[in-house]
Coordinates of C-alpha atoms and ligand atoms in Angstrom, one line a residue:
X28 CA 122.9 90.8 94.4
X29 CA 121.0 90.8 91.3
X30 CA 117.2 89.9 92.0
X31 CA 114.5 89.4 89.9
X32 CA 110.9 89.8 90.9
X33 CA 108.2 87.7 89.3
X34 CA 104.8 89.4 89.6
X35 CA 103.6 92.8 90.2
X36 CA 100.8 92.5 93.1
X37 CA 101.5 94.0 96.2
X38 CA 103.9 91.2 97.8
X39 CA 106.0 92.2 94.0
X40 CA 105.9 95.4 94.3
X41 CA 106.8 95.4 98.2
X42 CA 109.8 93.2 97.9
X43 CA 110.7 95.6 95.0
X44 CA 111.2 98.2 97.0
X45 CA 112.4 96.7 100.4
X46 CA 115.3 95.1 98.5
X47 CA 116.1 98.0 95.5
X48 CA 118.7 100.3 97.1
X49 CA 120.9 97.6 98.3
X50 CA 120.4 95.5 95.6
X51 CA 119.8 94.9 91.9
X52 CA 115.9 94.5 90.8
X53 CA 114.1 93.8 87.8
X54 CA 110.4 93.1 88.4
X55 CA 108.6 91.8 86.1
X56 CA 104.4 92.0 85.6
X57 CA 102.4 90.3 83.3
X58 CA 99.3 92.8 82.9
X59 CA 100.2 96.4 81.6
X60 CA 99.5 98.0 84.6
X61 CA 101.3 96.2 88.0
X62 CA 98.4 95.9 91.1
X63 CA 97.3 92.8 91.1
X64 CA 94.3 91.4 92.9
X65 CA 94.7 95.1 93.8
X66 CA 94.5 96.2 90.6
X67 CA 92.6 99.2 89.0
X68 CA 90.9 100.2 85.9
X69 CA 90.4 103.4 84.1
X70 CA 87.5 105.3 83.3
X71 CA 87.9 108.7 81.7
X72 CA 89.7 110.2 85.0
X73 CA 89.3 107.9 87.5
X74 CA 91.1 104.9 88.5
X75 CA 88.1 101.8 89.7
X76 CA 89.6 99.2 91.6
X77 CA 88.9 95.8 90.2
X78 CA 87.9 93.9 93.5
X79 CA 86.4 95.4 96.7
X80 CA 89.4 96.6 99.0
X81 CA 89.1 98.0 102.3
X82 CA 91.8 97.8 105.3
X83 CA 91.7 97.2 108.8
X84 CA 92.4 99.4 111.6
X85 CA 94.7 96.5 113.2
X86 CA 96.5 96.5 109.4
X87 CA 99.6 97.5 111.2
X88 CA 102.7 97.4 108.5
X89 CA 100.0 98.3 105.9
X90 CA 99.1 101.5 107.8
X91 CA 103.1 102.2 108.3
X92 CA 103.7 101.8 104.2
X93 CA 100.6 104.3 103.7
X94 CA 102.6 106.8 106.3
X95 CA 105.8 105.9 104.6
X96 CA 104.7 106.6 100.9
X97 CA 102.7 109.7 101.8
X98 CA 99.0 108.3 101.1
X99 CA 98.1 108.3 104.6
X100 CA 96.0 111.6 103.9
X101 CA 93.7 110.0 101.5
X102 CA 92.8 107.5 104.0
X103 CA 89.2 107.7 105.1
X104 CA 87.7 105.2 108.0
X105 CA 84.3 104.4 107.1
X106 CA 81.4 102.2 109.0
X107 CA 80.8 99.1 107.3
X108 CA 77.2 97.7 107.6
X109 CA 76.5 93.7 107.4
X110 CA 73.1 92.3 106.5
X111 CA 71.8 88.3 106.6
X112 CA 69.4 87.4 104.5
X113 CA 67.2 84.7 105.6
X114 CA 63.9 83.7 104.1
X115 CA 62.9 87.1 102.6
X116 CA 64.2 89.3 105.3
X117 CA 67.5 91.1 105.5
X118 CA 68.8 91.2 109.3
X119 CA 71.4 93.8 110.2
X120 CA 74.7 92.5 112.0
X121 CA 76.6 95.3 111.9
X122 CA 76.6 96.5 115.8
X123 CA 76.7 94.1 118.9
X124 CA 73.4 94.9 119.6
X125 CA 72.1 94.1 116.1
X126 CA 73.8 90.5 116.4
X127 CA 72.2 89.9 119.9
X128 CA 69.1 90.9 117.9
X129 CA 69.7 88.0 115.2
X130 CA 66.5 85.8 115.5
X131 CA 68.1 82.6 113.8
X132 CA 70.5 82.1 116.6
X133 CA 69.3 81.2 120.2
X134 CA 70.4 83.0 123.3
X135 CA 73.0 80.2 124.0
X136 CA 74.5 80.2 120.3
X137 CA 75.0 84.1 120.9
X138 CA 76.6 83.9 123.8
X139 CA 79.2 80.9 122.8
X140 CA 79.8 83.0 119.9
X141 CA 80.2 86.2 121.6
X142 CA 82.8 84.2 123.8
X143 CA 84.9 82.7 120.8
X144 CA 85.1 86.2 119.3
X145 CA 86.8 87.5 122.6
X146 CA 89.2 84.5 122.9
X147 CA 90.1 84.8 119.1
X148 CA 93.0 87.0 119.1
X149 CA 94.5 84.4 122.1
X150 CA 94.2 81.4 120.1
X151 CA 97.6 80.0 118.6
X152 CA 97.0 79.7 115.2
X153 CA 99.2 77.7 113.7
X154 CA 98.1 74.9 116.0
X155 CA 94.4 75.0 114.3
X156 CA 96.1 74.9 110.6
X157 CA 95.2 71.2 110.8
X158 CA 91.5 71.6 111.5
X159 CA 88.9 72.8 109.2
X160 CA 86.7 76.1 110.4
X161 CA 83.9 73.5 109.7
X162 CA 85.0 71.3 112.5
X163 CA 86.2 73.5 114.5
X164 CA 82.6 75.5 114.8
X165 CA 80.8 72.9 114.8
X166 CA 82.8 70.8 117.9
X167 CA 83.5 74.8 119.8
X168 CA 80.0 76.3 118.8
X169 CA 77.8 73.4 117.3
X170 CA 75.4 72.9 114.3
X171 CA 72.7 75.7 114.8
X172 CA 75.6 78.2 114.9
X173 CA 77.4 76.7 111.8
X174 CA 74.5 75.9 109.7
X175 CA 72.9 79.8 110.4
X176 CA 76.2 82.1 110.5
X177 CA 79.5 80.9 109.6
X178 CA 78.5 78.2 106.5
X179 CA 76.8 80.8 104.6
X180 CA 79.9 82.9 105.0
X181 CA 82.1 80.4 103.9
X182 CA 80.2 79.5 101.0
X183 CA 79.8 82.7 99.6
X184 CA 83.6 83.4 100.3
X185 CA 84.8 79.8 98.8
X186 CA 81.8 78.3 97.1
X187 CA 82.1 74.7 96.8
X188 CA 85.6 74.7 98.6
X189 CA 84.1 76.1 102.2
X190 CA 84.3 72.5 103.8
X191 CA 88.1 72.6 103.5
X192 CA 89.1 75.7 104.8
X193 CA 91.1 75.9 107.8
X194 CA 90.3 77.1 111.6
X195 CA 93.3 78.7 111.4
X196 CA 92.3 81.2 108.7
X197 CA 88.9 81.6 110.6
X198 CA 90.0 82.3 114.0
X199 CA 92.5 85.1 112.5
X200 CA 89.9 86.7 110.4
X201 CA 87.6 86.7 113.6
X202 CA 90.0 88.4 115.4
X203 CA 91.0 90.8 112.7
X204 CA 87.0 91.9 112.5
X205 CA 85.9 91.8 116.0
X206 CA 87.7 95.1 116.5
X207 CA 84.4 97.0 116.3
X208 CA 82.7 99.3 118.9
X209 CA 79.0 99.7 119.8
X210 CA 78.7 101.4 116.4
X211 CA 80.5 98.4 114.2
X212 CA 83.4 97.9 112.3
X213 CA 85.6 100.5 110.8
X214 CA 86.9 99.9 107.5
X215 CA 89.5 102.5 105.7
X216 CA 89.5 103.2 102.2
X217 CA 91.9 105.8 100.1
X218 CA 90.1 108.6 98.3
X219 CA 90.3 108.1 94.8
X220 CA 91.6 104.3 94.8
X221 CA 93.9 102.0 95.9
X222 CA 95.5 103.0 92.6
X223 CA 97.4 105.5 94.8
X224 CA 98.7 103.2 96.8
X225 CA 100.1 100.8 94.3
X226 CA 101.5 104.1 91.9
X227 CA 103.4 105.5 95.0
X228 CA 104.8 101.6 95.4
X229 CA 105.5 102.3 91.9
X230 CA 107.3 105.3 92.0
X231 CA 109.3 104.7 94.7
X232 CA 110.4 101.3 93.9
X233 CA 112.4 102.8 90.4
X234 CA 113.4 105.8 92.6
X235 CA 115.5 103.6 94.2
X236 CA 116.6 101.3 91.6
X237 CA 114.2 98.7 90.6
X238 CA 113.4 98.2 87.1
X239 CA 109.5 97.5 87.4
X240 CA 108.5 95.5 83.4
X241 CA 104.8 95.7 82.7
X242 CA 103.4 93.8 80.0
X243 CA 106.2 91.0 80.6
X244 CA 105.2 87.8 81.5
X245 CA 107.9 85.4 82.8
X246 CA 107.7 82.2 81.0
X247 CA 110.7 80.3 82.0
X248 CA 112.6 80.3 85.2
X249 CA 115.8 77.8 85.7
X250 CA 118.7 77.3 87.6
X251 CA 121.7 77.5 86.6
X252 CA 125.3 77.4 88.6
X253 CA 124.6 79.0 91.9
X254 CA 122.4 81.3 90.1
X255 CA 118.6 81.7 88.3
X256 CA 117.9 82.5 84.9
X257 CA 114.3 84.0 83.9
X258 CA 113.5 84.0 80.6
X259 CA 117.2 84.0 79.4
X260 CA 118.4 86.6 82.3
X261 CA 120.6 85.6 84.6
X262 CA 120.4 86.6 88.4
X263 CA 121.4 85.4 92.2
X264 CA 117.8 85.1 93.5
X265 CA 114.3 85.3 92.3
X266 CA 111.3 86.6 94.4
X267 CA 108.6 84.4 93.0
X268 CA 104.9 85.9 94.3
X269 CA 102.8 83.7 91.9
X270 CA 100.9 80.7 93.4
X271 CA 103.2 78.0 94.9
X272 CA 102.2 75.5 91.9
X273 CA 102.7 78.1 88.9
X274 CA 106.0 78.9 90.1
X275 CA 106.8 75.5 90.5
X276 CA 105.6 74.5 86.6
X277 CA 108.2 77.9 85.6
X278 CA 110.4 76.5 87.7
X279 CA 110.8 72.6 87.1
X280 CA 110.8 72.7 90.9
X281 CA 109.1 70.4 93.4
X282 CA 106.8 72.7 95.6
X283 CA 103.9 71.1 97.4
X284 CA 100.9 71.4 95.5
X285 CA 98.4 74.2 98.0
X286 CA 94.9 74.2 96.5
X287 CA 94.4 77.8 95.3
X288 CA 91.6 80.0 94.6
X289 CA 92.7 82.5 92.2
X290 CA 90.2 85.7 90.0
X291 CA 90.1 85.3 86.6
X292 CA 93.2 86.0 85.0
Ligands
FAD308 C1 87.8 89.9 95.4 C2 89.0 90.3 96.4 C3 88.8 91.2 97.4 C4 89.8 91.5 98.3 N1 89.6 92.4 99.2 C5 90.6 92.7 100.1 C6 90.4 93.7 101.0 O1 89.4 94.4 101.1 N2 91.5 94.0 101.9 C7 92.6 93.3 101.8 O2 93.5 93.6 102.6 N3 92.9 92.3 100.9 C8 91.9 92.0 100.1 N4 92.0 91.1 99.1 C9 93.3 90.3 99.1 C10 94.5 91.1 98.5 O3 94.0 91.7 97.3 C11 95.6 90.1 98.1 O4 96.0 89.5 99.3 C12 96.8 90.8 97.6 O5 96.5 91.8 96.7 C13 97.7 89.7 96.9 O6 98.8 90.3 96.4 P1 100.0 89.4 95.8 O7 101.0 90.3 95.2 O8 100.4 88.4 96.8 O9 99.2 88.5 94.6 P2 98.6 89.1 93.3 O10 97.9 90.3 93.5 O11 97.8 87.9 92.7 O12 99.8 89.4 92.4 C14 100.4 88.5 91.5 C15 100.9 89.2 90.3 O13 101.6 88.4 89.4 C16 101.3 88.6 88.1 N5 101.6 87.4 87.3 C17 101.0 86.3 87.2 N6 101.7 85.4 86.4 C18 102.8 86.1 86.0 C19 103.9 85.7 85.2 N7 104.0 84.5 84.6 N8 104.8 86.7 85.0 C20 104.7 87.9 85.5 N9 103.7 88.3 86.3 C21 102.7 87.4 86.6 C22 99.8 88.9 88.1 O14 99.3 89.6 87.0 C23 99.7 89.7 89.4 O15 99.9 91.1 89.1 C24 91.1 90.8 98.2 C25 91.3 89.9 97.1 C26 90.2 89.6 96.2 C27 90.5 88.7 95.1

């Protein structure tokens, strides 16, 4: 088949090269360098990512790739370290023993909380989807807990969206950070960037076939027959990894609306 990728972030540029090799690809990228939200600049020799980026030690398929695109020797697992900063004090939360330590939670809250992080990874998510984290703390952990830990979390995370978020995406975040030990949570970074990571993607992707086209911003995608034609291409299928409603405007499709929180372009 003859596919064309829209968007050169990770989910582009992994679809690139899962599918080149048995099939046709074009991918194409807006900005002139493909990354994404994990996207790097350039200063004199080094690569700076744009955002933050870590992984996590349970980052499965992302650990694999790293193996699979020989990166997996730059990886390096570093301690992270968490402060709260309450009324002119900053109050480590990095270790268990820091959090039991946490003055603006009682005894109780701790313990409730300690109890929800344990259960986390048993939770079915997708039955939470419905429920906002808000809720959800508040009727599992109550106020004192929500007001003192997780609102401020969610605020800084999604500002004057946090009320809407859903338990779903908590509980599964929970679970993905309470993998820490006595001495806290292990995050892994790659020396000298993610930009690694995402040239290896790169390279390997048009090893196999795929046409990767920076600087190339799709501006019209339609159907036509049994087929798709992007900007005046024609193809079988189109990988779309742009947000459901910008696809849907390049598109003329009908694709429900998700809100979205997106960097600046
Ligand atoms: C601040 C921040 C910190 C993060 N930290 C971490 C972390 O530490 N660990 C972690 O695992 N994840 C982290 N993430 C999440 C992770 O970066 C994203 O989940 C992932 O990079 C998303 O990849 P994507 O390909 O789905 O989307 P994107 O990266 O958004 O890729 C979409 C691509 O499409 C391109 N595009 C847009 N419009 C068009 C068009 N019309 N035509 C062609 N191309 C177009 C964009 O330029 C972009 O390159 C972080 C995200 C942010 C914003």
């Amino acid at each position: 088949m003859k596919i064309c990728v829209v968007g050169g972030g990770l989910s582009g540029l992994v679809s690139a090269l899962e599918l080149a090799g048995t099939h046709q690809v074009d991918l194409f990228e807006r900005k002139p360098v493909p990354g994404g939200c994990l996207g790097s600049y350039r200063i004199g020799d080094y690569w700076i990512e744009e955002y933050y980026h870590h992984c996590f030690a349970g980052d499965a398929a992302l650990l694999d790739l790293f193996d699979a695109l020989q990166v997996a020797d730059r990886l390096v697992w570093l301690r992270g370290s968490t402060g709260y900063y309450v009324d002119g004090t900053i109050h480590p939360l990095t270790t268990p023993t820091e959090i039991l330590r946490y003055p603006h939670l009682t005894l109780m809250e701790k313990a409730r909380l300690g109890l929800l992080t344990l259960r986390s990874r048993r939770f079915d998510v997708q039955a939470l989807d419905g429920i906002t984290a808000k809720d959800f703390i508040l009727d599992n952990l109550g106020s004192g807990v929500y007001s003192s830990f997780f609102e401020p979390l969610l605020k800084s995370k999604f500002g004057d969206r946090a009320g809407e978020v859903s338990a779903a995406w908590l509980i599964s975040r929970i679970a993905i950070r309470s993998d820490r030990g006595a001495g806290g949570e292990r995050l892994g970074y790659l020396k000298g960037g993610f930009r690694h990571f995402v040239a290896r993607l790169e390279e390997e992707a048009t090893r196999r076939g795929a046409s990767i086209v920076p600087d190339t911003p799709v501006e019209e995608i339609r159907r036509e027959g049994d087929g798709w034609v992007v900007d005046g291409k024609s193809y079988d299928a189109v990988v779309s990894t742009l947000p459901p409603q910008v696809t849907a405007d390049l598109a003329g499709l009908d694709i429900a609306r998700i809100p979205y929180q997106a960097p600046p372009a």
